[in-house]
Every structure is written in C-alpha cells, then in structure tokens.
mmCIF file of C-alpha atoms in Angstrom:
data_model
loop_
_atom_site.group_PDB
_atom_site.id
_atom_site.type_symbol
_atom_site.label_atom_id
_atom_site.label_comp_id
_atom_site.label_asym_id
_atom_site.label_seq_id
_atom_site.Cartn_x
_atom_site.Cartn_y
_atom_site.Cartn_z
ATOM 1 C CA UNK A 1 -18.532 28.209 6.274
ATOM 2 C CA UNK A 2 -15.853 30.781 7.078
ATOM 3 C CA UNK A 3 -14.510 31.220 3.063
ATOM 4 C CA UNK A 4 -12.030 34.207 2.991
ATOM 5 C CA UNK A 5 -12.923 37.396 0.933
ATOM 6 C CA UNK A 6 -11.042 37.009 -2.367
ATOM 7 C CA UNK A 7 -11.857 40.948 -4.477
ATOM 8 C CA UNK A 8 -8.798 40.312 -6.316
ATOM 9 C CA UNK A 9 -6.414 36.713 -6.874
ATOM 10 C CA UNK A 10 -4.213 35.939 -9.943
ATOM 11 C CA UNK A 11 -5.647 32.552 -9.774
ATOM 12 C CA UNK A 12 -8.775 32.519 -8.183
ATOM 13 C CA UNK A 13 -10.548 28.876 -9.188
ATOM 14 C CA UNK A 14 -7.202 27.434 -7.099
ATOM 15 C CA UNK A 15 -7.334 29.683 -4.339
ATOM 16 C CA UNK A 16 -11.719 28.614 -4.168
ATOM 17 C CA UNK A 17 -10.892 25.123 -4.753
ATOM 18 C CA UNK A 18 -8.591 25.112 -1.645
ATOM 19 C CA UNK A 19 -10.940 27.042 0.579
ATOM 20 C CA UNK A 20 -13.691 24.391 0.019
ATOM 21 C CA UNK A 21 -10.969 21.373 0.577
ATOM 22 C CA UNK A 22 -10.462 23.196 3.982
ATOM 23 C CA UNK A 23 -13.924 23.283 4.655
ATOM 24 C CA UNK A 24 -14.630 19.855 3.730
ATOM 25 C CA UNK A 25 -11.484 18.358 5.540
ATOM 26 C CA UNK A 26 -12.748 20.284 8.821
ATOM 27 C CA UNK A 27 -15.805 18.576 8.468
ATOM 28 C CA UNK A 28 -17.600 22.115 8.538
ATOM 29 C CA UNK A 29 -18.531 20.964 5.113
ATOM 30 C CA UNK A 30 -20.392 17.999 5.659
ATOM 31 C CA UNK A 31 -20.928 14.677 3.698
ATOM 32 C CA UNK A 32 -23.893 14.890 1.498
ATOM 33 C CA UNK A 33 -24.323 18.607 1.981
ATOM 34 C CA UNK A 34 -24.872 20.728 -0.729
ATOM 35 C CA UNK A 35 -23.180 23.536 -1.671
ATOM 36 C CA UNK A 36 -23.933 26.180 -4.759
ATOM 37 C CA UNK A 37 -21.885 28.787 -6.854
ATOM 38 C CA UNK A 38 -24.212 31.452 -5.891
ATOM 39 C CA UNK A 39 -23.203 30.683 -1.659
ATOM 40 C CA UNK A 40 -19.973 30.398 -2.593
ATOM 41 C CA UNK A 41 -19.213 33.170 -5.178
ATOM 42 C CA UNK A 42 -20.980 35.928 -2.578
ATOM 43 C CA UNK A 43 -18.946 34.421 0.201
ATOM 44 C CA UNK A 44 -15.506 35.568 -1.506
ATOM 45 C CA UNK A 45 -16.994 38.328 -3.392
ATOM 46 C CA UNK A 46 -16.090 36.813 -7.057
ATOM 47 C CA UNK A 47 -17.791 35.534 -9.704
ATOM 48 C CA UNK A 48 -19.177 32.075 -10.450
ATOM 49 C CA UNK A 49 -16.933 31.069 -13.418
ATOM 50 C CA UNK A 50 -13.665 30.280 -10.996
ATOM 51 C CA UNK A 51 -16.351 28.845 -7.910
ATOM 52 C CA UNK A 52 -17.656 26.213 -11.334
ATOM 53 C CA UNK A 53 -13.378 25.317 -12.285
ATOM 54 C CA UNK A 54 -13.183 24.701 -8.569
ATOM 55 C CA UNK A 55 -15.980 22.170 -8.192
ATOM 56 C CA UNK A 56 -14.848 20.450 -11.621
ATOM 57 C CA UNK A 57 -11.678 19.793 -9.946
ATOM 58 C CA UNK A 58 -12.844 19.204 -6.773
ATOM 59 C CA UNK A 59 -15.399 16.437 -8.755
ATOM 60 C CA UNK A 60 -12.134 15.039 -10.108
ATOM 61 C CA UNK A 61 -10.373 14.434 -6.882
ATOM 62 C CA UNK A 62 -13.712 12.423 -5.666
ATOM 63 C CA UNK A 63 -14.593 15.357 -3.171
ATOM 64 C CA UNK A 64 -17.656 16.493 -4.413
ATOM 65 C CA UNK A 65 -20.423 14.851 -6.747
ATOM 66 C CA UNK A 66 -21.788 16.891 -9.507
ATOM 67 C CA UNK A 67 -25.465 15.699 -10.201
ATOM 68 C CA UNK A 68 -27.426 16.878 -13.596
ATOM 69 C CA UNK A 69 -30.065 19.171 -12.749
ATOM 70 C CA UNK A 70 -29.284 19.047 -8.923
ATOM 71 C CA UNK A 71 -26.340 20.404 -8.037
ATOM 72 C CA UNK A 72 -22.378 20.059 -6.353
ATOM 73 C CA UNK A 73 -22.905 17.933 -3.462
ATOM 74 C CA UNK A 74 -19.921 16.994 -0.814
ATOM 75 C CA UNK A 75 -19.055 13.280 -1.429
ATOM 76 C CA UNK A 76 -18.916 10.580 1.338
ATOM 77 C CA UNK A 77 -16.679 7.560 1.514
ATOM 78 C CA UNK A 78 -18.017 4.113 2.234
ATOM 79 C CA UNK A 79 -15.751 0.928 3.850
ATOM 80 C CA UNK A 80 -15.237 -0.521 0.372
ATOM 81 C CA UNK A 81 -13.896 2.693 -1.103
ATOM 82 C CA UNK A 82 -11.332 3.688 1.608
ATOM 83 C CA UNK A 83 -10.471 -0.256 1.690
ATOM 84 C CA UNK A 84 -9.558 0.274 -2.400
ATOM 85 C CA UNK A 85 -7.900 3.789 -1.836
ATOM 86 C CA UNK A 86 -5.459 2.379 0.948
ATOM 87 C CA UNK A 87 -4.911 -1.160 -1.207
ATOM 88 C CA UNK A 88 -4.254 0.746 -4.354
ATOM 89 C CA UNK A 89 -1.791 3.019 -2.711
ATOM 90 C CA UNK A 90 0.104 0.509 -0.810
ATOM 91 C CA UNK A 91 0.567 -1.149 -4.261
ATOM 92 C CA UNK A 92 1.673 1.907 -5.972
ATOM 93 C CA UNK A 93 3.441 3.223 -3.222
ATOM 94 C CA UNK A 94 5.528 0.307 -2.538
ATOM 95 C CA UNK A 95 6.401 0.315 -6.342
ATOM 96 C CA UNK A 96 7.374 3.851 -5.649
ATOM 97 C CA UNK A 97 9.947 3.310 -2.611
ATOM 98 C CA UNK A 98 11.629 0.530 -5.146
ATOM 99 C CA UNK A 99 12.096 2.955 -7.617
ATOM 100 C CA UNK A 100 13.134 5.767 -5.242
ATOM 101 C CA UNK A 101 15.688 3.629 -2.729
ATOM 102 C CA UNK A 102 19.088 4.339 -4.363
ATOM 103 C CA UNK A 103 18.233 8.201 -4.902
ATOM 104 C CA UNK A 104 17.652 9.619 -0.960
ATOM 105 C CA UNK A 105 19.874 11.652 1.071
ATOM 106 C CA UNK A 106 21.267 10.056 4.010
ATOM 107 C CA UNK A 107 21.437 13.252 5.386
ATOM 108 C CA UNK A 108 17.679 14.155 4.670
ATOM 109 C CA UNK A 109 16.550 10.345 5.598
ATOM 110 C CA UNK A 110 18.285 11.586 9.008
ATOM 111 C CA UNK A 111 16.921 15.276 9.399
ATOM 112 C CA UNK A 112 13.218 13.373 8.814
ATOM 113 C CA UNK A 113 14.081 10.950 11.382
ATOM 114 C CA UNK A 114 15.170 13.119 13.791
ATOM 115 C CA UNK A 115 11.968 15.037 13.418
ATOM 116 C CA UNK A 116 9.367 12.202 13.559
ATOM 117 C CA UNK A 117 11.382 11.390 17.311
ATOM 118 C CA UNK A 118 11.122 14.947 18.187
ATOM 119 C CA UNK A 119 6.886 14.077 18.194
ATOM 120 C CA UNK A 120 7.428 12.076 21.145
ATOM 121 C CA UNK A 121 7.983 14.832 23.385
ATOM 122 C CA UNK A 122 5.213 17.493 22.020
ATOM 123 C CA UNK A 123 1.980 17.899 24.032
ATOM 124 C CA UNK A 124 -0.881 15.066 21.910
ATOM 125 C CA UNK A 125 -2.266 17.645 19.705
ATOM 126 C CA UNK A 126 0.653 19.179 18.720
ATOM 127 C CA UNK A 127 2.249 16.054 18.179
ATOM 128 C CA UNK A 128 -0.447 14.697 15.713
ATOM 129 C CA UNK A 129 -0.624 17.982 13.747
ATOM 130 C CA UNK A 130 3.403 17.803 12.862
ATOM 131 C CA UNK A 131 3.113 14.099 12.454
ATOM 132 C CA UNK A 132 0.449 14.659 9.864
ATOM 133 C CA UNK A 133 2.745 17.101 8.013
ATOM 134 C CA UNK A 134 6.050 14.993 8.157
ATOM 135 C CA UNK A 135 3.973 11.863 7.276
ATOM 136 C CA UNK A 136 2.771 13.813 3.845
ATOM 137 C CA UNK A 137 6.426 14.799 3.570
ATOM 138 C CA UNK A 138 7.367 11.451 3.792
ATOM 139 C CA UNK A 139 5.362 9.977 1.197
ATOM 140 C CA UNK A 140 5.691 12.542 -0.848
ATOM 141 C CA UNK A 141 9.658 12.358 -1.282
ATOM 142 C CA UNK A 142 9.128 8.853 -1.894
ATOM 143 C CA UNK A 143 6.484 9.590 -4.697
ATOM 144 C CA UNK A 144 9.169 11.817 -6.148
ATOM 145 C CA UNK A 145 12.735 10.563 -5.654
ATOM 146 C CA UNK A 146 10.800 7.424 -7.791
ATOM 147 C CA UNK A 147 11.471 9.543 -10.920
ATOM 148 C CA UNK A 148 8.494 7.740 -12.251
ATOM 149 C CA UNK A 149 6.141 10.680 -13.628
ATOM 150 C CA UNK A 150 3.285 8.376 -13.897
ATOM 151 C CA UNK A 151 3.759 6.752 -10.321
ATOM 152 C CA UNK A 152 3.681 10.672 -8.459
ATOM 153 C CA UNK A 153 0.302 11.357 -10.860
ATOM 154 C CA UNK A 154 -1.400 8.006 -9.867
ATOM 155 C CA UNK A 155 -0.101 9.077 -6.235
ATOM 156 C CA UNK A 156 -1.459 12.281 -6.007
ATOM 157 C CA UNK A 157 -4.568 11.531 -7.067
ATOM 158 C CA UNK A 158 -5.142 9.362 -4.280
ATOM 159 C CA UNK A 159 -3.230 11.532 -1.778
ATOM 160 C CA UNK A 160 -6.182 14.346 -2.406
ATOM 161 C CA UNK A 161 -8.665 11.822 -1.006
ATOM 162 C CA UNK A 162 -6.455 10.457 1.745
ATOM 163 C CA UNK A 163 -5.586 13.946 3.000
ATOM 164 C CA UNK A 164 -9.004 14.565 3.522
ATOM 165 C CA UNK A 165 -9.317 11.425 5.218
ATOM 166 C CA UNK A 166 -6.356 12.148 7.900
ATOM 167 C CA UNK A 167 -7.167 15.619 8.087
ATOM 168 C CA UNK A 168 -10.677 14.132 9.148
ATOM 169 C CA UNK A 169 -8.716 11.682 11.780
ATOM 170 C CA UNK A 170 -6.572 14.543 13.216
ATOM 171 C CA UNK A 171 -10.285 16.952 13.661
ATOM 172 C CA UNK A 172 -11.729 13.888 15.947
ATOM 173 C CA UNK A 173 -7.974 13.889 17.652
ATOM 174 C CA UNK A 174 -7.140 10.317 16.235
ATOM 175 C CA UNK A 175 -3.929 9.095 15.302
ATOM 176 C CA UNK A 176 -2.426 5.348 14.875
ATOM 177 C CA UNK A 177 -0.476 4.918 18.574
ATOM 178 C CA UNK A 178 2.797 3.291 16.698
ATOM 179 C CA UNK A 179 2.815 5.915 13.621
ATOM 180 C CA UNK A 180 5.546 7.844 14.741
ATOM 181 C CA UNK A 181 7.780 4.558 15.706
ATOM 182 C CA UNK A 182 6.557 2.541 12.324
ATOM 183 C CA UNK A 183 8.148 5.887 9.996
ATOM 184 C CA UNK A 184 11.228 5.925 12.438
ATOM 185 C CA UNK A 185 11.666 2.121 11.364
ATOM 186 C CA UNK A 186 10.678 2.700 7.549
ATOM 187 C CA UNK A 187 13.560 5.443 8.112
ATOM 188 C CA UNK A 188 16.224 3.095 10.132
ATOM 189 C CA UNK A 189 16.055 0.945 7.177
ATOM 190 C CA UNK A 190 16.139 3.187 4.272
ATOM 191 C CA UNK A 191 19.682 4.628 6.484
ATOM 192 C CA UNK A 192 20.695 1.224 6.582
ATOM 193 C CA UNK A 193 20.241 0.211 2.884
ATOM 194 C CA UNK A 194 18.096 -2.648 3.719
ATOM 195 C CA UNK A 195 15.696 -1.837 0.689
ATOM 196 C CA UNK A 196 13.363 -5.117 1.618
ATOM 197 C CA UNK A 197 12.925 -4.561 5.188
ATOM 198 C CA UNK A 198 11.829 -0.603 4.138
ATOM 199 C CA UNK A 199 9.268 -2.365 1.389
ATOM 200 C CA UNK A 200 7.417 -4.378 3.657
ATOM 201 C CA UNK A 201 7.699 -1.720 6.618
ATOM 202 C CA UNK A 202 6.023 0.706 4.313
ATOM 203 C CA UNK A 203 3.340 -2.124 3.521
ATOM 204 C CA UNK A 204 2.725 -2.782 6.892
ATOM 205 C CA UNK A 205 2.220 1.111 7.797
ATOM 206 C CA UNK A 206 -0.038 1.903 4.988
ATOM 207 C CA UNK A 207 -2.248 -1.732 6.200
ATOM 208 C CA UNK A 208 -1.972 -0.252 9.683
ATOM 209 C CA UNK A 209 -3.582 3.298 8.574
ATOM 210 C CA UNK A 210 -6.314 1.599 6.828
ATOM 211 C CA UNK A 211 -7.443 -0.785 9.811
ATOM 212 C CA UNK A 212 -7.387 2.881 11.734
ATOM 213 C CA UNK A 213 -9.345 4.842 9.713
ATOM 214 C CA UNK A 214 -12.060 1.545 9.199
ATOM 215 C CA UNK A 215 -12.019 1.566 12.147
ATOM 216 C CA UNK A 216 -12.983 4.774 13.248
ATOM 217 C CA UNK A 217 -15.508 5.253 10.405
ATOM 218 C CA UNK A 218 -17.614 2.684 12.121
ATOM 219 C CA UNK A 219 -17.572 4.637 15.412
ATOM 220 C CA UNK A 220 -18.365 7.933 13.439
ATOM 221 C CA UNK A 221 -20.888 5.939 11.754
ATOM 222 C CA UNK A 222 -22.215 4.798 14.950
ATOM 223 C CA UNK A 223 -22.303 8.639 16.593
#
C-alpha cells in the first residue's frame, strides 16, 4: 500500500478513511483482503483510534466488512448487488433531475457541455480521467439543485460505492464508447427545457453504465 505519513492532521480518521478508499479504488487493495489497524496506524505514523473511525465509516459505505473476532476485510460486489445499486440510483436519480429541472444555469448547463465535447479531442486516457470527473460533477449538481436533503443523502450513499466502481473501470482503461455523447444529449435537453426527453436520457445513461460495468465484471471475473 503506499498510505502517506500523517505525524500531525486536524482530522485524521477522514484523511485515513480517504487513503484506504484510494487504495481500494486502485485495486492495490484487493477484494477480500484483509487489512488491520496495527498495518495501517504504523503506515501513517498515528494511532489506532482514527485508523478504527475510518473503517466504521468505510463499513458504512459497503467498502469494507467488519467481522467479530476476525477482522476489517475489503468488500467485493457480486452481479446482483451492482444490478440493485445502478436500479436504485436510476430511480432516485431520475426523481432528483425532476426536482432539480427549473433550478440550473443555462450558462453552467453550457460551460458543462462545452467541456464533456472538449473529451473528444484528448488523447483515450486523458479523456476518460476528465470524463470521470465531469460525469461526478454532473450528477452531483443534479443531486443538489433537487433541494431535496433526503434525495442528495440517499444519493451519496450510493455514489461512495459507484465511485469505487468507475474508479475501478477507469484503472482497467474502460469507459462506455457513447458516455461523452449520451451527457452532451442529457445536456441539449436540459438547455432546451425539454424536462421529459432529459428524464428518460438520464434513465437510459445510468441502464447503459450498468450493462458496462456487468459486463466487464464477468471478464474480470473470468481473468
């Protein structure tokens, strides 16, 4: 693992808990692998109280499992679950966008747009790491222009498992081929007011991500 050295942080437990996300998203952290307070609190040269915070809220985003008597282990997703995470979120999501369609910026709906087309001219792996970024920027603003404090909690909870998941995609150099053009439409038609057409667009791009990432879960299976 390559942890930073952390002598002194005003909040450490959040600065371990996103050093072990890293890990685990890189896949240098491996599914089913376990990992201890003791490794990790001589890694960053701290204690084990803010290492034990960390894996409690690492155990709450699904991340890790914390077994009785056995220890923090890195959790592993199985077809069913990512099937539930993507169905769930295109449920709530969708929800979301209703909520959220009288309350964007033109000008920022444009700004994003023009970004996501400026992906089609980057070399591959450049292009997938800023699509990555304005995707969670994406569905982020829609989580939070929905004014609905409940909706961006439900969200986010499932966002810290799907992160991991695309984080996982971009590592392996994966990335839907029509991403970039499917936001550009879900854009178009949130600039053109056409709130329906931007519903099912964002339904049919959150379907489209899950069928990629079953999809490639088999072939990792299969390595």
């Amino acid at each position: 693992m390559h942890l930073p050295d952390l002598k002194i942080d005003t909040s450490l437990s959040e600065a371990v808990y996103r050093a072990i996300r890293k890990e685990i998203a890189s896949g240098r952290l491996k599914a089913g692998q376990k990992i201890t307070e003791s490794e990790i609190s001589l890694a960053m040269g701290i204690s084990r109280a803010p290492v034990r915070e960390a894996f409690k809220r690492l155990a709450m985003d699904h991340l890790v499992n914390l077994i009785p008597r056995s220890g923090c282990y890195v959790a592993d997703l199985d077809e069913k679950e990512i099937e539930e995470i993507f169905e769930i979120r295109k449920r709530l999501e969708c929800m979301a966008l209703e909520y959220a369609f009288a309350n964007f910026s033109a000008h920022r709906l444009r700004d994003l747009r023009n970004r996501f087309e400026s992906c089609k001219t980057m070399a591959s792996r450049e292009a997938v790491e800023k699509e990555i970024k304005l995707d969670g920027y994406l569905h982020d603003l829609i989580a939070i222009k929905s004014g609905c404090d409940n909706l961006k909690e439900m969200l986010k909870a499932l966002w810290s498992r799907i992160e991991i998941i695309r984080l996982r995609e971009a590592e392996r150099g994966y990335v839907p081929v029509d991403a970039a053009k499917e936001h550009i439409a879900l854009l178009d038609s949130l600039i053109d007011g056409d709130k329906d057409r931007a519903v099912d667009l964002l339904a049919r791009h959150i379907e489209n991500s899950k069928k990629t990432v079953i999809s490639h879960y088999y072939c990792q299976k299969q390595e």
